[in-house]
Structures are given as structure tokens and as C-alpha cells.
Tab-separated table of C-alpha atoms in Angstrom:
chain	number	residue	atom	x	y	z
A	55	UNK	CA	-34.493	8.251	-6.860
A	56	UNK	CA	-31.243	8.476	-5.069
A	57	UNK	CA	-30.546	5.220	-3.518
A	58	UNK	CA	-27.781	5.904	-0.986
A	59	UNK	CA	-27.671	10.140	-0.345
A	60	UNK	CA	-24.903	11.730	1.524
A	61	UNK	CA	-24.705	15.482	2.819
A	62	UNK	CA	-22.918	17.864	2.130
A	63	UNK	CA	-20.983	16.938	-0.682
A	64	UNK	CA	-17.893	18.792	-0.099
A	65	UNK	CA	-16.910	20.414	3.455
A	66	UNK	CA	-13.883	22.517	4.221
A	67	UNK	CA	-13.140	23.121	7.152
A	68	UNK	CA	-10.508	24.388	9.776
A	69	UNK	CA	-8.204	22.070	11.809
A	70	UNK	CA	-9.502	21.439	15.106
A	71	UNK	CA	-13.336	21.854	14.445
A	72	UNK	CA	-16.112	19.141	14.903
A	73	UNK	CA	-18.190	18.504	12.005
A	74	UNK	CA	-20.935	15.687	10.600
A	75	UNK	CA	-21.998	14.077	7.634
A	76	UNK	CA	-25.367	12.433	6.800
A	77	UNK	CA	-25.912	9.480	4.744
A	78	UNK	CA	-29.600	8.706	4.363
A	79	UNK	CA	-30.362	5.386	2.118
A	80	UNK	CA	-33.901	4.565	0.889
A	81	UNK	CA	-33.851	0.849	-0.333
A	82	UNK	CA	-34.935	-0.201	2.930
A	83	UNK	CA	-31.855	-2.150	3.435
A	84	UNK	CA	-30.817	-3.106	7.377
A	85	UNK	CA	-27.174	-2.600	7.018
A	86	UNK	CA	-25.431	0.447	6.670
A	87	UNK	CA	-21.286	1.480	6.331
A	88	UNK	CA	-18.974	4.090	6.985
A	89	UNK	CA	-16.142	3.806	4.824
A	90	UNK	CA	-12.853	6.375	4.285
A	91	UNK	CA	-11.160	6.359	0.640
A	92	UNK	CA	-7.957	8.506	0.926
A	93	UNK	CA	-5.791	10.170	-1.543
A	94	UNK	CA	-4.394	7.047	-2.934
A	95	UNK	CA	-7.996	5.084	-3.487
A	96	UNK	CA	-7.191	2.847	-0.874
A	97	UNK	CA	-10.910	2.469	0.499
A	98	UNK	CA	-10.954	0.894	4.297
A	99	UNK	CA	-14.287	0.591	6.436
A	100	UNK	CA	-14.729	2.308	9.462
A	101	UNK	CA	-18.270	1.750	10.863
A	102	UNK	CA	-21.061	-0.789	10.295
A	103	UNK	CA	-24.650	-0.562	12.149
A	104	UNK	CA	-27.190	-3.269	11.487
A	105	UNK	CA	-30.961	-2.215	13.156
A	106	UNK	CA	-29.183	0.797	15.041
A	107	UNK	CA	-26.553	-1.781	16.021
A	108	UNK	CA	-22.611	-1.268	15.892
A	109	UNK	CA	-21.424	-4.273	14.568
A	110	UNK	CA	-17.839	-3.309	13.042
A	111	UNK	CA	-15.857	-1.027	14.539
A	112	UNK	CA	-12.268	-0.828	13.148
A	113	UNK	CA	-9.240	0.799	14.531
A	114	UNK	CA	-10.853	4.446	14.115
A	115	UNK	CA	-9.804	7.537	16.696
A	116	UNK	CA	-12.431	8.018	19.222
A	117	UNK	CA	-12.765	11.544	17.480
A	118	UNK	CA	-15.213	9.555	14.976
A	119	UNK	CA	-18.746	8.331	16.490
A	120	UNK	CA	-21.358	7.041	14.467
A	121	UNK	CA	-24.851	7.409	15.296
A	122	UNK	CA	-27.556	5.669	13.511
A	123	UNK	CA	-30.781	7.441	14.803
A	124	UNK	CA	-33.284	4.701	12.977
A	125	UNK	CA	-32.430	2.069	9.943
A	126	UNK	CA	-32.043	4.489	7.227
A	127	UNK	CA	-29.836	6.551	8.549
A	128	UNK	CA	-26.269	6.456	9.682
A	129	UNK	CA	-24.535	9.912	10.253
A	130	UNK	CA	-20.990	10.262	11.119
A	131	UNK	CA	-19.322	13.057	13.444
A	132	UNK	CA	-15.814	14.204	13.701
A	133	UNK	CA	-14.447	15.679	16.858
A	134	UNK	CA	-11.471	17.672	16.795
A	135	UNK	CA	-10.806	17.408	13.001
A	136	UNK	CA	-6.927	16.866	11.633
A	137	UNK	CA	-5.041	17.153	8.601
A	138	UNK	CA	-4.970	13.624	8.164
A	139	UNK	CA	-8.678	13.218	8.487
A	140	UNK	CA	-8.369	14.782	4.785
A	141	UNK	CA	-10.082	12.246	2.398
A	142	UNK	CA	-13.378	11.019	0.822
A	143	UNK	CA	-15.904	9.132	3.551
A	144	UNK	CA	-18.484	6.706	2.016
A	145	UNK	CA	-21.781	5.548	2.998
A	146	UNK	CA	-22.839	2.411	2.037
A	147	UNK	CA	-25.984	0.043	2.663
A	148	UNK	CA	-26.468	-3.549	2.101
A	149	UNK	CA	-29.411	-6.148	2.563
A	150	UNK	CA	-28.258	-7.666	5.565
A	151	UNK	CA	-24.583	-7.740	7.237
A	152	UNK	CA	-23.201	-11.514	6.452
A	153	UNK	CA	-24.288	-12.828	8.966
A	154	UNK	CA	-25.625	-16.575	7.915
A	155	UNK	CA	-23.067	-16.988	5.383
A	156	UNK	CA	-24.847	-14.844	2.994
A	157	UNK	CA	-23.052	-12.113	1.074
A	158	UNK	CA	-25.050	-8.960	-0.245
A	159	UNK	CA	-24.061	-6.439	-2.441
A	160	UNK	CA	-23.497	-3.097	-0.568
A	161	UNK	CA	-24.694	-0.046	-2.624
A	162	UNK	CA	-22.274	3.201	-2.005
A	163	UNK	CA	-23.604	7.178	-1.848
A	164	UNK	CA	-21.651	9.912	-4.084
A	165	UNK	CA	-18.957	10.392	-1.147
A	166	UNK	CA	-18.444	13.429	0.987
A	167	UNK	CA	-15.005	15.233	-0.218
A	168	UNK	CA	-13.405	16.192	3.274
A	169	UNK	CA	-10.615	18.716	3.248
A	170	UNK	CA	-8.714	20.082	6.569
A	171	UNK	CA	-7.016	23.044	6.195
B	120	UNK	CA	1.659	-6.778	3.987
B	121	UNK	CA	-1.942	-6.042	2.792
B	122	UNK	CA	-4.366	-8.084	2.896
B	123	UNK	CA	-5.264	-7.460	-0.883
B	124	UNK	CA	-2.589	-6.174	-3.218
B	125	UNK	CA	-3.845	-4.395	-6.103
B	126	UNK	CA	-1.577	-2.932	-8.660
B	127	UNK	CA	-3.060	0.818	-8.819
B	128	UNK	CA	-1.570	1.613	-12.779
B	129	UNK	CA	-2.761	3.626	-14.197
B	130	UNK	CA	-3.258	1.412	-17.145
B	131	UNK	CA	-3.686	2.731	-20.678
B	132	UNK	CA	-5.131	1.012	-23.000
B	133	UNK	CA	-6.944	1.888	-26.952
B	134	UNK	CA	-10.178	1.124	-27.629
B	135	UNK	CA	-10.941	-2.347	-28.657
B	136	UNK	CA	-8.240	-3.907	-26.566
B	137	UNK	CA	-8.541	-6.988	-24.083
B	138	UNK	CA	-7.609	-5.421	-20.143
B	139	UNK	CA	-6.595	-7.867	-17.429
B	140	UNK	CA	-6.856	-6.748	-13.778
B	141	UNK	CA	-6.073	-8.868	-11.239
B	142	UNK	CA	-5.528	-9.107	-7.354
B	143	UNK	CA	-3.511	-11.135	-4.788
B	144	UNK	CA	-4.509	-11.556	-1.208
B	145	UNK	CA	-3.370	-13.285	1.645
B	146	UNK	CA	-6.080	-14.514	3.807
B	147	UNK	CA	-7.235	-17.907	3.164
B	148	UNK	CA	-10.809	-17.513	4.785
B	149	UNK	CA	-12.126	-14.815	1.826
B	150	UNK	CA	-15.046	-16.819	0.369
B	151	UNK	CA	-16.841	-13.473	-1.448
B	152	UNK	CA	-14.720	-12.035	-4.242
B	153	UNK	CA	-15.647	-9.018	-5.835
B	154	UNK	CA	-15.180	-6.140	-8.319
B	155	UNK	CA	-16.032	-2.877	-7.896
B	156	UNK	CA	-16.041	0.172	-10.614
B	157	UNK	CA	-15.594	4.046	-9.663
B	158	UNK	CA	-15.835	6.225	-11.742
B	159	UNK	CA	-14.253	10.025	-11.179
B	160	UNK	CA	-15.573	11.730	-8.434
B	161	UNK	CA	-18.487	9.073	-8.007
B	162	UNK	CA	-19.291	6.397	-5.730
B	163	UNK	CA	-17.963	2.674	-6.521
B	164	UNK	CA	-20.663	0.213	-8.152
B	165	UNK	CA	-20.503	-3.701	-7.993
B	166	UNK	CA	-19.460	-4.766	-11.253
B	167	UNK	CA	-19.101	-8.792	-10.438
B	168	UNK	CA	-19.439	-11.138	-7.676
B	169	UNK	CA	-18.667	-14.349	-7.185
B	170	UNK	CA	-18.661	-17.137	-4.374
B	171	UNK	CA	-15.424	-18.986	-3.616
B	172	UNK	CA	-13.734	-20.195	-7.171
B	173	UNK	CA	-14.346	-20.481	-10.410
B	174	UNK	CA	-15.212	-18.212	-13.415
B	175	UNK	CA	-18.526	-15.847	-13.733
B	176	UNK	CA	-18.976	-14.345	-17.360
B	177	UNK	CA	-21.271	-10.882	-18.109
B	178	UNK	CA	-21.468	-9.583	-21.319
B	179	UNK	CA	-17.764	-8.365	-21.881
B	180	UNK	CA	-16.525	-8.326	-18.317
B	181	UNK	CA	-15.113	-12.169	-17.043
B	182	UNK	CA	-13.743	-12.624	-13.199
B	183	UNK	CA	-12.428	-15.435	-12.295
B	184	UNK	CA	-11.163	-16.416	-8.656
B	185	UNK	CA	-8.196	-18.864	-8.043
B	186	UNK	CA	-8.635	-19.685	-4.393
B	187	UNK	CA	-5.489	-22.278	-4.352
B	188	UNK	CA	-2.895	-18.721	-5.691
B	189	UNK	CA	-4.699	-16.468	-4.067
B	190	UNK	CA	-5.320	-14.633	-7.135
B	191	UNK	CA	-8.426	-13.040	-8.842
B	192	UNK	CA	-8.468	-11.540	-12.296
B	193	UNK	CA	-10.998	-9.219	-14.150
B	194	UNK	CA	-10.672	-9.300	-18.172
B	195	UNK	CA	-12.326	-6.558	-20.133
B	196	UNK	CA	-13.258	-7.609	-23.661
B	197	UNK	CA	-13.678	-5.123	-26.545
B	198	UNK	CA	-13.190	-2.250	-24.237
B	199	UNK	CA	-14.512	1.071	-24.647
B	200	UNK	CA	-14.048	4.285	-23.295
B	201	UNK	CA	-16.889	4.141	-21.511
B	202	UNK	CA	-14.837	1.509	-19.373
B	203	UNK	CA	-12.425	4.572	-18.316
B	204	UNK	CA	-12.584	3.955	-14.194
B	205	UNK	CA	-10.815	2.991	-11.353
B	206	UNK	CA	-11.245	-1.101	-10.796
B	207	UNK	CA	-11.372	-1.939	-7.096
B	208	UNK	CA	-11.029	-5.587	-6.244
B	209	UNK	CA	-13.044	-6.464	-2.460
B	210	UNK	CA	-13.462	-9.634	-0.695
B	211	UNK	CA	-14.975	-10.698	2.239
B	212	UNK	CA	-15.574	-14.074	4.731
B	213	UNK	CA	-18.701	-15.582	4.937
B	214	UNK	CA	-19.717	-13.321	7.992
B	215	UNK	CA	-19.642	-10.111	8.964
B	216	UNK	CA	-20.586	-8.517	5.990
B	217	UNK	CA	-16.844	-6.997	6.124
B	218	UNK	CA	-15.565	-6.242	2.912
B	219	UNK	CA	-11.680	-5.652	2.411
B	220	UNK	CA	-10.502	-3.449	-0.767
B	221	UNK	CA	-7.227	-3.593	-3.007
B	222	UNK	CA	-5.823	0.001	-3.565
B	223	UNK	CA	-7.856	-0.074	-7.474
B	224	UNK	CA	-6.306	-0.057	-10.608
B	225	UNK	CA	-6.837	3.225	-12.510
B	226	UNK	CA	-8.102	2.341	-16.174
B	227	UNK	CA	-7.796	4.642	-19.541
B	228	UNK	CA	-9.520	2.848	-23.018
B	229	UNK	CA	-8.416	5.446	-25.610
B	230	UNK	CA	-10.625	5.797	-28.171
């Protein structure tokens, strides 16, 4: 019963290439993240769609685009791939996205280890 | 400057022992305080939340939020190894859903 999935799990891959992870989340929530944990733990959000909708879009190269193709899922694609790109991404999902002065918990997948060679 | 400042240890600790974890931030306008626990190679989990100040109590784990310093704390009672993880602090305003992370503070409970 995985709440928040993410695929694939690890990905190697050669400077310059394009690649994509999934994150798939079955609590129904309407809220989903992209977030980017690097070598030092720091953990920073990149993305947030609510209903298909970008609502948070931090300072991220243009090589990154999110595309949420319905609710549940929220995939993230990488153009042009660098060392620095090197890190763990995170999906996460939450109830709703703050808006109303209401906080909820955001649930995070297993990660997607990222390495650039 | 960050916006949170987390001091990332590690911290070693034996079994049995009382940890304190705690987090500074700048921005007045954080209302959602929280604490997150990862575990190696795993996704982080919400481990406490609470709104604005004050002190919020379950089981062993305590947080407490000092809105006037700026300062939020984490106390670990009778830990146990089991408790070995790294401790992110997150906050967030009341909209948005945005949630800003410290760095997390690597934990060892030595049995």
C-alpha cells in the first residue's frame, strides 16, 4: 500500500542527457511536490501542482519541467542533465496546498537517487 | 543567511539519554512549525506539528516553538536506537502550503 511511489529508484546517467522521474501518490490528496535533497541534507522545494496547477515554482533551471498529467501524478523531466543536478529528488503530496490558512501534513515517496557522471 | 539554521551534528548520544534539537529562523511570518524524521536512504516522515507557539507533547518526543527567539526545540526522552535518524526542522506561513527545511541534525542513540 505504497502511499507516495517514485520511479526508478536510482538512475545514472551521462552528463548532458534528458531523463524523468515518476511520482505516483494514491491517498487521493490534491497537492503534490517536487523537492531536491542534496549531498548535505539540505532539502529545498522545487515544484508544487494543485489540480494539474503550478502553484510554486522556485528558482529552478528551465532544464526542469514538471508535468502533472491528472491529480495523482506529478512527473519531473530533466533536460540537458549536469553534474550539479547530482542529488536525491522527492515527491511529496499533501491534502490541500495552504491555501485558507490551513496547514496539512505532506507525505514524502522513497526518493529517486540521481547521479551524473 | 538561511532562513532556518539547523545545526547538522552528527550528534551521538547512548541509549537512555535526553536529546535536544533545536532550530533558529529568521522570518517572522512562519506560523506552521514542524519536525520531520529520515531515516537512511528513506523518505522523511512528520514526526510533530504545531501551530504558532507553545509546547505539543507525544509519547517521548516534546517540540516546543518560541515565536518571540525565533527558536524551536525537539527533546527526545528515553531515547533508543530506534531514534537513530536525521531530524529535519520545516516551517511554513499560513499559505501556500510552502514548507522551508533546516539542513537536519544527524542523530546516533548508542545502545
Amino acid at each position: 500500500d505504497t502511499a507516495v511511489s517514485q520511479t526508478p529508484k536510482y538512475l545514472v546517467t551521462q552528463m548532458g542527457n534528458d531523463k524523468s522521474i515518476k511520482c505516483e501518490q494514491n491517498l487521493g490528496h490534491d497537492t503534490m511536490y517536487w523537492y531536491k535533497q542534496d549531498s548535505k541534507k539540505f532539502l529545498k522545494i522545487m515544484f508544487s501542482y494543485n489540480n494539474k496547477e503550478l502553484i510554486i515554482n522556485e528558482t529552478v533551471p528551465n532544464r526542469f519541467s514538471p508535468k502533472s498529467p491528472d491529480k495523482a501524478h506529478l512527473n519531473l523531466h530533466i533536460n540537458s542533465l549536469e553534474l550539479g543536478d547530482s542529488a536525491v529528488y522527492f515527491c511529496a503530496s499533501s491534502q490541500a496546498n495552504g491555501r485558507g490558512g490551513n496547514y496539512n501534513e505532506q507525505f514524502f515517496g522513497p526518493g529517486t537517487r540521481l547521479t551524473v557522471l | 543567511q538561511k532562513e532556518v539554521e539547523q545545526d547538522p551534528g552528527p550528534l551521538s548520544v547512548p541509549e537512555g539519554a535526553i536529546v535536544s534539537l533545536n532550530c533558529t529562523y529568521s522570518n517572522s511570518a512562519f506560523q506552521y512549525f514542524m519536525w520531520y524524521r529520515q531515516y537512511s536512504r528513506k523518505g522523511p516522515e512528520l514526526l510533530m506539528y504545531t501551530y504558532s507557539s507553545g509546547n505539543k507533547e507525544d509519547g517521548r518526543f516534546t517540540a516546543q516553538v518560541d515565536k518571540s527567539s525565533k527558536y524551536i526545540s525537539l527533546f527526545i526522552r528515553d531515547s533508543q536506537p530506534s531514534d537513530s535518524a536525521t531530524y529535519l526542522c520545516a516551517m511554513g506561513r499560513n499559505q501556500g502550503g510552502k514548507l522551508i527545511f533546516g539542513q537536519g541534525t544527524e542523530l546516533s542513540v548508542k545502545p
